[in-house]
Amino acid sequence: LSQKVAEAGTKASEALTAAARRAQELEQQHEIRDRVALALREGWESIRYAGETLSEYEREYQVTERIKDTLYQGYEQASEYYKQSVQYWRQPPPALPYPTLPANSDV
């Protein structure tokens, strides 16, 4: 009888050890799952932040391009006005007619 009790105790001990081992494995798997979930969440947040940052840069780039285009158009217009003013000032003055005396004048 004592041998059967000892065998039952041994089997119970082995079962408890196996159960404890399995519980530890499950706990480790749970921790791993939590770490993976956290890493995925952090990764998605990083991707979202990168997307928002990229959108901000895109908006800033578009504004910069519009400013550049406006400045270039202003430069083109100013250049054209300058060319016109140079042409205006380089033109010879209009010829002034000299006063003529009447045909019957006695000079």
Short mmCIF file of C-alpha atoms in Angstrom, two decimals, residues 52-105:
data_model
loop_
_atom_site.label_atom_id
_atom_site.label_comp_id
_atom_site.label_asym_id
_atom_site.label_seq_id
_atom_site.Cartn_x
_atom_site.Cartn_y
_atom_site.Cartn_z
CA GLU A 52 1.43 62.81 -40.96
CA THR A 53 4.94 64.25 -41.16
CA LEU A 54 5.10 63.41 -44.85
CA SER A 55 1.73 65.13 -45.37
CA GLU A 56 3.04 68.22 -43.58
CA TYR A 57 6.18 68.23 -45.72
CA GLU A 58 4.05 67.78 -48.84
CA ARG A 59 1.87 70.77 -47.86
CA GLU A 60 4.97 72.85 -47.12
CA TYR A 61 6.48 71.80 -50.44
CA GLN A 62 3.31 72.79 -52.30
CA VAL A 63 3.23 76.17 -50.55
CA THR A 64 6.92 76.66 -51.34
CA GLU A 65 6.31 75.77 -54.99
CA ARG A 66 3.43 78.27 -55.20
CA ILE A 67 5.60 80.97 -53.64
CA LYS A 68 8.42 80.13 -56.06
CA ASP A 69 6.03 80.26 -59.03
CA THR A 70 4.61 83.59 -57.85
CA LEU A 71 8.09 85.04 -57.39
CA TYR A 72 9.13 83.80 -60.82
CA GLN A 73 6.03 85.34 -62.42
CA GLY A 74 6.78 88.60 -60.59
CA TYR A 75 10.34 88.46 -61.85
CA GLU A 76 9.13 87.87 -65.43
CA GLN A 77 6.74 90.81 -65.21
CA ALA A 78 9.36 93.09 -63.64
CA SER A 79 11.85 92.05 -66.31
CA GLU A 80 9.34 92.85 -69.05
CA TYR A 81 8.53 96.24 -67.48
CA TYR A 82 12.24 96.99 -67.24
CA LYS A 83 12.78 96.13 -70.92
CA GLN A 84 9.87 98.34 -71.90
CA SER A 85 11.16 101.24 -69.81
CA VAL A 86 14.66 100.88 -71.31
CA GLN A 87 13.17 100.95 -74.80
CA TYR A 88 11.12 104.00 -73.89
CA TRP A 89 14.11 105.94 -72.60
CA ARG A 90 16.34 104.92 -75.51
CA GLN A 91 13.95 106.26 -78.11
CA PRO A 92 15.04 109.53 -79.64
CA PRO A 93 12.92 112.46 -78.62
CA PRO A 94 10.19 113.28 -81.07
CA ALA A 95 11.24 115.79 -83.71
CA LEU A 96 9.89 119.22 -83.00
CA PRO A 97 8.74 121.16 -86.00
CA TYR A 98 10.58 124.42 -86.43
CA PRO A 99 8.37 127.47 -86.72
CA THR A 100 8.13 128.67 -90.27
CA LEU A 101 7.57 132.19 -91.35
CA PRO A 102 4.67 132.99 -93.53
CA ALA A 103 5.48 133.14 -97.22
CA ASN A 104 4.89 136.88 -97.47
CA SER A 105 7.08 137.82 -94.54
#
